[in-house]
Coordinates of C-alpha atoms and ligand atoms in Angstrom, one line a residue:
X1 CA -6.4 19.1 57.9
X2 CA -2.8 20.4 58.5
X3 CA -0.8 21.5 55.7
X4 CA 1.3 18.4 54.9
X5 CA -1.9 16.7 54.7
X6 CA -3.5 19.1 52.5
X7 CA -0.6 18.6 49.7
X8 CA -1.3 15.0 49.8
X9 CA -5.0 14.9 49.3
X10 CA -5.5 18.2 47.6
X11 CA -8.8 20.0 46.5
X12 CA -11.1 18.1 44.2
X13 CA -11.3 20.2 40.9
X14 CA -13.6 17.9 38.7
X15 CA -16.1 19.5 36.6
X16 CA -19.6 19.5 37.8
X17 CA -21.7 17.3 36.2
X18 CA -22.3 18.4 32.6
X19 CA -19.1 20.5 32.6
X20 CA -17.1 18.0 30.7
X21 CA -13.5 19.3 29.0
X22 CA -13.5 19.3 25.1
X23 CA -10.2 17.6 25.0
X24 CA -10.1 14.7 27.6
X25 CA -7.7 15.4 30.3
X26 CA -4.3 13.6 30.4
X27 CA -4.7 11.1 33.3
X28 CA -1.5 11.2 34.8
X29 CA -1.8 8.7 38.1
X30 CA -0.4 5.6 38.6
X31 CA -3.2 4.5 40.7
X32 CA -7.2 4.7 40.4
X33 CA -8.9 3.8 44.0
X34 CA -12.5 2.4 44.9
X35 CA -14.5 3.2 48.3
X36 CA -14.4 -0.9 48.9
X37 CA -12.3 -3.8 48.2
X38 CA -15.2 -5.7 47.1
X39 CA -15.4 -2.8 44.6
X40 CA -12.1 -3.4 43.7
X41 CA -12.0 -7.3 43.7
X42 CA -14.8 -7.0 41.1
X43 CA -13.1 -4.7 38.8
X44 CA -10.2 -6.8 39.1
X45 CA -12.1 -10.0 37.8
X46 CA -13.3 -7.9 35.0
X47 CA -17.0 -7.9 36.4
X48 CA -17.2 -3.8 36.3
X49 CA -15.4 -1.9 34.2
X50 CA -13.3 0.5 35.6
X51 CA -9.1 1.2 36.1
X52 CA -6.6 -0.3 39.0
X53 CA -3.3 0.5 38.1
X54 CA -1.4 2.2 35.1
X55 CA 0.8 -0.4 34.0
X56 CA -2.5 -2.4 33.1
X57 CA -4.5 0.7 31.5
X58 CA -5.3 4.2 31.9
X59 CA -8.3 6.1 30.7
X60 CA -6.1 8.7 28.4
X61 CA -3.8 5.4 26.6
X62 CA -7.6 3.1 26.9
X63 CA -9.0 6.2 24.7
X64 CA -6.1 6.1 22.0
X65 CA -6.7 2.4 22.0
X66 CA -10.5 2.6 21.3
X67 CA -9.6 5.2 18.5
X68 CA -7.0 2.9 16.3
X69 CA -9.1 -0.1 16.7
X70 CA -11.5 2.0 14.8
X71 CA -9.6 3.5 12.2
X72 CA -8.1 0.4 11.8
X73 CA -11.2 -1.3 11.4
X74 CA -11.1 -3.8 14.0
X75 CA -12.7 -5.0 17.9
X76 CA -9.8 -3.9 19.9
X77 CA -6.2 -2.4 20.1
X78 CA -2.9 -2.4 22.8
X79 CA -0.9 0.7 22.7
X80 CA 2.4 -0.1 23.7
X81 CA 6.1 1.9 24.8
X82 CA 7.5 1.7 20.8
X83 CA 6.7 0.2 17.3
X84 CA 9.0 -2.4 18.4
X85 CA 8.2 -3.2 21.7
X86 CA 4.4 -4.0 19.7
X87 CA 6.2 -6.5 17.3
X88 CA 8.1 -8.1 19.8
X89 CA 5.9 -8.7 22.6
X90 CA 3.0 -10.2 20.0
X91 CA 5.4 -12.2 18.6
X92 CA 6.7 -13.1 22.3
X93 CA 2.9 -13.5 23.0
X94 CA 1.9 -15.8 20.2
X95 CA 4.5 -18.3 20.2
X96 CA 6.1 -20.9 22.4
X97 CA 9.4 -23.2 21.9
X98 CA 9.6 -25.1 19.1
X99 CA 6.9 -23.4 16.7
X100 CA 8.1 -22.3 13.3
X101 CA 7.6 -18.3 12.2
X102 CA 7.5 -17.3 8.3
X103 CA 9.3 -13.9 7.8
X104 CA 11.0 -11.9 5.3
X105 CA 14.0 -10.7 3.7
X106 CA 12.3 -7.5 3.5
X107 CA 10.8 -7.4 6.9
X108 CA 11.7 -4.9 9.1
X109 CA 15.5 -5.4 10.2
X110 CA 14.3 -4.9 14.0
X111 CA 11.7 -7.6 13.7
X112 CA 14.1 -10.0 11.7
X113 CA 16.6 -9.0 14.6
X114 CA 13.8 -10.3 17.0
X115 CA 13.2 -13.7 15.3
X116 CA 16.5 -14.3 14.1
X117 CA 18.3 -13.4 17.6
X118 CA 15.5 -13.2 20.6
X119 CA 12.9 -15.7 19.7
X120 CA 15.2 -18.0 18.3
X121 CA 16.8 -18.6 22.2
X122 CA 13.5 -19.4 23.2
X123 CA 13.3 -22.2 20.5
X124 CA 11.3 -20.7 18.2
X125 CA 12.0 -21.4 15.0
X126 CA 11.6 -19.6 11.4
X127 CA 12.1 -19.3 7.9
X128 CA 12.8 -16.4 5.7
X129 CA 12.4 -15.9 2.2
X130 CA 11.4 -13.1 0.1
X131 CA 7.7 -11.8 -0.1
X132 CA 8.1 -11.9 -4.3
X133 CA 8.4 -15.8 -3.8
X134 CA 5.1 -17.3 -4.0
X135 CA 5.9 -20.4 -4.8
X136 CA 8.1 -21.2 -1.7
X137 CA 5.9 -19.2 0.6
X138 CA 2.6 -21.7 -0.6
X139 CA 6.0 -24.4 -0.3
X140 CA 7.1 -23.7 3.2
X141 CA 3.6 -23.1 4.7
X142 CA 2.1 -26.5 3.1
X143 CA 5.3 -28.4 4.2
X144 CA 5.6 -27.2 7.5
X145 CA 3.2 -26.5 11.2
X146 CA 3.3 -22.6 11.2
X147 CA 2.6 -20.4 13.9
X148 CA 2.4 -17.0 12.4
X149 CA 3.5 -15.5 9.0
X150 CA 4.5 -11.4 9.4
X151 CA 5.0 -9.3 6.8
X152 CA 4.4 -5.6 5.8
X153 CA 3.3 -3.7 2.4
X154 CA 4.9 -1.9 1.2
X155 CA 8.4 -2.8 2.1
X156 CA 11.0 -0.4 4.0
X157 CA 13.0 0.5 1.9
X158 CA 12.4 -0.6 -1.6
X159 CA 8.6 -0.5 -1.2
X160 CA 7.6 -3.8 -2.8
X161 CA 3.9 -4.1 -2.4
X162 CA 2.9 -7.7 -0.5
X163 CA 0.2 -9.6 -2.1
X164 CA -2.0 -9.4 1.3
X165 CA -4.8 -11.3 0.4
X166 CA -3.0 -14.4 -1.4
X167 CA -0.5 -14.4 1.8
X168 CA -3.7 -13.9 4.6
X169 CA -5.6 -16.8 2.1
X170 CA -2.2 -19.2 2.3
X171 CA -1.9 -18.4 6.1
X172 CA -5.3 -19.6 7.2
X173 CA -5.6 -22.3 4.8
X174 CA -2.5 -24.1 6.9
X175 CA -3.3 -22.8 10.1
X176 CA -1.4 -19.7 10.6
X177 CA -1.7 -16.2 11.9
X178 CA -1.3 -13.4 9.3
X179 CA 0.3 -10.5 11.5
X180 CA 1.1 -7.6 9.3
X181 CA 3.3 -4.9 10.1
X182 CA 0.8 -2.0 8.6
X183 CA 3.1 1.2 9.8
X184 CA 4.4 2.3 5.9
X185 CA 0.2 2.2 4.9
X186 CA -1.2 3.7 7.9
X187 CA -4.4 3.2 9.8
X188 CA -6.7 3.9 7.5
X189 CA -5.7 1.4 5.2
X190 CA -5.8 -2.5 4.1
X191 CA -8.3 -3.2 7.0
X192 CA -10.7 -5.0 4.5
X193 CA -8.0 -8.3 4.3
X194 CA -8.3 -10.8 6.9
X195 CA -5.2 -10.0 8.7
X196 CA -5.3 -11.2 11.7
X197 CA -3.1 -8.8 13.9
X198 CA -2.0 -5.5 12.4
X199 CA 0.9 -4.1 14.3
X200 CA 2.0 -0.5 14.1
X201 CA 4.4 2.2 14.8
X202 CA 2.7 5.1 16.3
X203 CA 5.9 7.0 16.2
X204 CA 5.5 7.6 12.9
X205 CA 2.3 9.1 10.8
X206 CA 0.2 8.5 14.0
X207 CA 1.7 11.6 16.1
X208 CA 3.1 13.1 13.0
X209 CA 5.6 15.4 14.8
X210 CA 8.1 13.2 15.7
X211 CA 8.1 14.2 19.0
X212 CA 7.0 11.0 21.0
X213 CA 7.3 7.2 20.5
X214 CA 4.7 4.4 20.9
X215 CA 3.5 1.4 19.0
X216 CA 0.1 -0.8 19.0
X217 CA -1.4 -4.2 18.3
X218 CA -4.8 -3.9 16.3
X219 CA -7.0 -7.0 15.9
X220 CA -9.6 -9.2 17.1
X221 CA -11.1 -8.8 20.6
X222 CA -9.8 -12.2 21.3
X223 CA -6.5 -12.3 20.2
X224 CA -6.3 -9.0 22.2
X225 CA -7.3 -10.1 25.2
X226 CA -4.7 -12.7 25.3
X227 CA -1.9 -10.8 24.6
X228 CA -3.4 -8.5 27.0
X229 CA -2.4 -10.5 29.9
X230 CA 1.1 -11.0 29.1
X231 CA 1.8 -7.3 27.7
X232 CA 0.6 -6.2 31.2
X233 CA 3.2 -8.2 33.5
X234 CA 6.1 -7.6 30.5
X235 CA 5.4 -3.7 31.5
X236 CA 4.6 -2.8 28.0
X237 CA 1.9 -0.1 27.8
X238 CA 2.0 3.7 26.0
X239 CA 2.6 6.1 29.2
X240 CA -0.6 8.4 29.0
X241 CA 1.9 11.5 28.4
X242 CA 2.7 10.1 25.6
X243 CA -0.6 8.6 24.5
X244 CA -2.1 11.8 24.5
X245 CA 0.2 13.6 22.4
X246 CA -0.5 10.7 20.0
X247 CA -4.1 10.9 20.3
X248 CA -3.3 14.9 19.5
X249 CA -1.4 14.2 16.4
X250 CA -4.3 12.0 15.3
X251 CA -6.5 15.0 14.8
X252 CA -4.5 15.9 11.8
X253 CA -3.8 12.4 10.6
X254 CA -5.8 12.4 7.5
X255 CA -5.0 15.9 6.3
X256 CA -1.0 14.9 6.7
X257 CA -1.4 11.5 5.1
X258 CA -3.2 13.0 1.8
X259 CA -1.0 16.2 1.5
X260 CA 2.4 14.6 2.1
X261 CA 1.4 11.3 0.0
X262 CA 0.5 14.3 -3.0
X263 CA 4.4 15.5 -2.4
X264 CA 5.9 12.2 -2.4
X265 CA 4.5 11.0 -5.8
X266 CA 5.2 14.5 -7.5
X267 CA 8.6 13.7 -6.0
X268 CA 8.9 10.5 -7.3
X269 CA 8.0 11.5 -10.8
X270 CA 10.6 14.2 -10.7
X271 CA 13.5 11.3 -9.6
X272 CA 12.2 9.2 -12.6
X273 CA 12.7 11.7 -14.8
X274 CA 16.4 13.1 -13.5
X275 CA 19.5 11.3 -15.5
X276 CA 21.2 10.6 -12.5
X277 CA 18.7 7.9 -11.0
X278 CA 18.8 4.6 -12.5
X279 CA 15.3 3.4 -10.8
X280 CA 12.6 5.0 -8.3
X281 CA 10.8 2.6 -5.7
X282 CA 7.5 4.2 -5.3
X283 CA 3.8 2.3 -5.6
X284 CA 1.9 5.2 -6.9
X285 CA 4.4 5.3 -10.4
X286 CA 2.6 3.5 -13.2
X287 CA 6.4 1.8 -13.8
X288 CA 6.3 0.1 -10.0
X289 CA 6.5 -4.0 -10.4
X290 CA 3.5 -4.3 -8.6
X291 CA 1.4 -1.0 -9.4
X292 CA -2.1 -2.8 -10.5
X293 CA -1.6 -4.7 -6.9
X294 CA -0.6 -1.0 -4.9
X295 CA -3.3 0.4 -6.8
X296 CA -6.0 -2.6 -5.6
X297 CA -4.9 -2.9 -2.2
X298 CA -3.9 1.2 -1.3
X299 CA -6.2 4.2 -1.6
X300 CA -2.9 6.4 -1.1
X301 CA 1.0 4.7 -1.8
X302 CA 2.3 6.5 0.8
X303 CA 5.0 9.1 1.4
X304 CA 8.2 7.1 1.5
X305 CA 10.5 7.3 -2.0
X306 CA 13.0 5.2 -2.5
X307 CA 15.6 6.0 -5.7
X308 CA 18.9 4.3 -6.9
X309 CA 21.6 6.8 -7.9
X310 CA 23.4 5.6 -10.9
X311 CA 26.9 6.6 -9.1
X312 CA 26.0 4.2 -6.5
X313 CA 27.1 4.4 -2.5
X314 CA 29.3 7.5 -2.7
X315 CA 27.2 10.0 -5.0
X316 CA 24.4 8.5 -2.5
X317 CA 26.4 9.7 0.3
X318 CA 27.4 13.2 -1.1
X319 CA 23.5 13.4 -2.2
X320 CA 22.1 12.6 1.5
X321 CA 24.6 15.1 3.0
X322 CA 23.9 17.7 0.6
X323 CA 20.2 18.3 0.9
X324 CA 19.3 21.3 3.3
X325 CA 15.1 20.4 4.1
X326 CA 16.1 16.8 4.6
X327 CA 17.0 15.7 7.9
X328 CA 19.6 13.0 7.6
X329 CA 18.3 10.3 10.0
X330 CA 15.8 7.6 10.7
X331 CA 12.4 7.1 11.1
X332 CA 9.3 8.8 8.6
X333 CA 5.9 9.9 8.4
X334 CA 7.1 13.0 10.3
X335 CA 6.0 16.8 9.1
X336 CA 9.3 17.5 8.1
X337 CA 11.5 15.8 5.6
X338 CA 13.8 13.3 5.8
X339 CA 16.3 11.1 4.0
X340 CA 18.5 7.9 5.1
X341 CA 21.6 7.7 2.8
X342 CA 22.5 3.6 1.5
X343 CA 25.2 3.3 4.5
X344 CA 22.6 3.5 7.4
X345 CA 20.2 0.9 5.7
X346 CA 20.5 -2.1 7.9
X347 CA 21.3 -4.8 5.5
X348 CA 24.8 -6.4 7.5
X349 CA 22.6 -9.6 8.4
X350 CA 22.0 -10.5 4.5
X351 CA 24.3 -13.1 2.5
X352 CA 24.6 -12.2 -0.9
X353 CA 21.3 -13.7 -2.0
X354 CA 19.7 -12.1 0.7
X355 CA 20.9 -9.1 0.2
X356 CA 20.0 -9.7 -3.9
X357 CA 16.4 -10.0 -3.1
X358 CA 16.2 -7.4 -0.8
X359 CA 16.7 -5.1 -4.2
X360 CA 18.7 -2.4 -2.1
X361 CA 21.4 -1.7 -4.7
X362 CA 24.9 0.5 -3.4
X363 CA 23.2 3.9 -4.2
X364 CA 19.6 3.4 -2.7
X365 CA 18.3 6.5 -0.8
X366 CA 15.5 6.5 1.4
X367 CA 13.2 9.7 1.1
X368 CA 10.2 10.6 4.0
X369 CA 8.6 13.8 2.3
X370 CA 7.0 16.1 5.0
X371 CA 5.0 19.0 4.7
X372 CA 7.0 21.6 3.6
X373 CA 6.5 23.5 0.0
X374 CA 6.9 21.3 -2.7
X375 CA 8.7 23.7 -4.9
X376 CA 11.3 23.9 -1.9
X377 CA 12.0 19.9 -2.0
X378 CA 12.4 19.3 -5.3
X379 CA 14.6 23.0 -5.8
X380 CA 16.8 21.2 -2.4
X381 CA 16.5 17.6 -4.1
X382 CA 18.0 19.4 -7.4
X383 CA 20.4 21.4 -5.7
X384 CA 21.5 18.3 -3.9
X385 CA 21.5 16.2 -7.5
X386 CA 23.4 18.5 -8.9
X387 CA 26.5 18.6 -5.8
Ligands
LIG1 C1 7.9 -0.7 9.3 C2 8.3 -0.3 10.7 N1 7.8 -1.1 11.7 C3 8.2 -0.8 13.0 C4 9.0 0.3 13.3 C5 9.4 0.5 14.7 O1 8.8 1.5 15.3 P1 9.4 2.3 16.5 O2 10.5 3.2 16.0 O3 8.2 3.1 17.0 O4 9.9 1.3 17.5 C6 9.5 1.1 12.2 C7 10.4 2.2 12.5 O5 11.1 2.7 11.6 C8 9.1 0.7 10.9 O6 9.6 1.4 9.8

């Protein structure tokens, strides 16, 4: 073999048999080969189990799949590029022109964005009201043919707490999917409803760090399967890179969830008690609208904190810049902290009844408490207060 061979078709390092590495190996190649194209044919038709090409799976993204399908509590799982690019491409997967979608005011402005904008072009078709109205949810999804309804628990920003089972029970009773957006509770949570589809964003408490972005699909074998099909040729799976930095941050998962959740209710009953906020948003205070339901459905409420300042918009502004721990930006569930003042909280698509049901007043602050000492938050939180 001459030399310019050689660094194409380099020595084989595997393990021997019975040597296996204690963390599986990243498996960075595009391509997986078989001795025979018969071999291949047959993995191709699904009759032996095995890899072809990356943009349909890898062993290292096929492994971080396996795992949130089982913390999640469900058959199977589709890691994708982004949190988004998961909502969007079930929702792109589920429907087709002319069937009808039943969101919400406080859904995720990204995945309203995607209805209200994407979907709609292709004829699909929605309704949006707020998750606190029952009555026109049982109203709209009696009334008329539904597709899907998607909503999450608890709401970004103002953490309202969705009745899942009622909704899942209305869904199915008419015919419709219940896909929930499950990122704000984590994996380990609200897998004993019968949602059908959770979807996730693994950017957040999944990896932890903040360092790498991904999102995933979590439901019945079935449903996965056909959404496989279409994720594949819309070139929408986690890069093994970053599915195992994600698979890494999962070690710690459980650990981060508990200790930063303990943070964020000690700092929510410090804002409650401070004369400058007129109202905190947080499921685990006995005062939250729907604390028996956050307490039913949620063994932990989370670490996001929401809080109206009394000064409203521009006290909320001086408050966000002022704090020293909290990094002024989007996206939680990361180690370290972090705060989105009122003026970066998407809210521009709302008309004024929208935006009254959204209950994000002038001087609501976002909070993501991280890991640091909780004595160092709520001295920065003070010190920022009192600016
Ligand atoms: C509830 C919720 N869903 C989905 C996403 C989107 O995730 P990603 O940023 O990974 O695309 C976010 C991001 O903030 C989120 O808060």
């Amino acid at each position: 073999m001459k030399l310019p061979t050689l660094v194409n078709h380099p020595p084989d390092v595997s393990p021997p048999p019975g040597n296996l590495p204690v963390i599986a190996p990243i498996y960075q190649s595009v391509k997986y080969e078989f001795e025979t194209v018969d071999d291949t044919l047959r993995m191709l038709r699904g009759e032996t189990p095995g890899y072809f090409y990356m943009r349909a799976s890898n062993p290292t993204t096929r492994q971080l799949e396996l795992t949130l399908a089982q913390l999640q509590g469900r058959d199977d799982c589709l890691a994708t590029a982004s949190g988004v690019n998961a909502i969007a491409q079930t929702l792109i997967g589920l429907t087709k022109q002319g069937d009808h979608i039943l969101c919400f005011v406080e859904t995720y402005g990204p995945t309203r964005n995607i209805i209200r904008r994407l979907l709609a072009r292709f004829g699909v078709e929605h309704t949006m009201l707020s998750i606190e109205d029952m009555a026109g949810i049982e109203n709209v999804l009696a009334t008329r043919p539904t597709r899907l309804v998607i909503f999450e628990s608890p709401t970004n920003p103002i953490t309202k707490v969705a009745d899942i089972e009622r909704l899942v029970e209305l869904a199915h009773r008419h015919g419709a999917l219940a896909v929930m957006d499950n990122t704000f509770a984590g994996f380990h949570q609200h897998g004993e409803y019968e949602v059908d589809l959770f979807v996730h964003s693994l950017t957040k408490y999944a990896s932890g760090t903040g360092d790498v972005m991904g999102g995933a699909v979590i439901g019945r074998r079935d449903l996965i399967e056909g959404l496989r099909a279409d994720f594949a040729v819309l070139g929408a799976l986690l890069d093994p890179h970053a599915a195992f930095l994600v698979q890494r941050g999962l070690k710690t998962y459980f650990v981060r969830y508990r200790d930063q959740t303990r943070a964020a209710q000690a700092v929510a009953e410090h804002l409650a008690a401070h004369a400058a906020v007129s109202k905190v948003h947080y499921p685990g205070l006995p005062g939250h609208p729907q604390a028996a339901l956050a307490r039913k459905q949620m063994r932990e409420a989370g670490t996001v904190v929401s809080f109206d300042l009394k000064e409203g918009g521009e006290a909320a502004r001086r408050f966000s810049e002022g704090l020293k721990l909290f990094a002024l930006t989007a996206s939680l569930g990361s180690t370290e902290s972090l705060v989105m003042a009122p003026q970066l909280i998407g809210t521009r698509d709302f008309t004024a009844e929208q935006a009254r049901q959204s209950g994000i007043a002038a001087g609501t602050v976002r909070l993501s408490i991280g890991l640091e000492d909780l004595g160092d938050l709520i001295a920065d939180i003070d010190q920022a207060l009192a600016g």
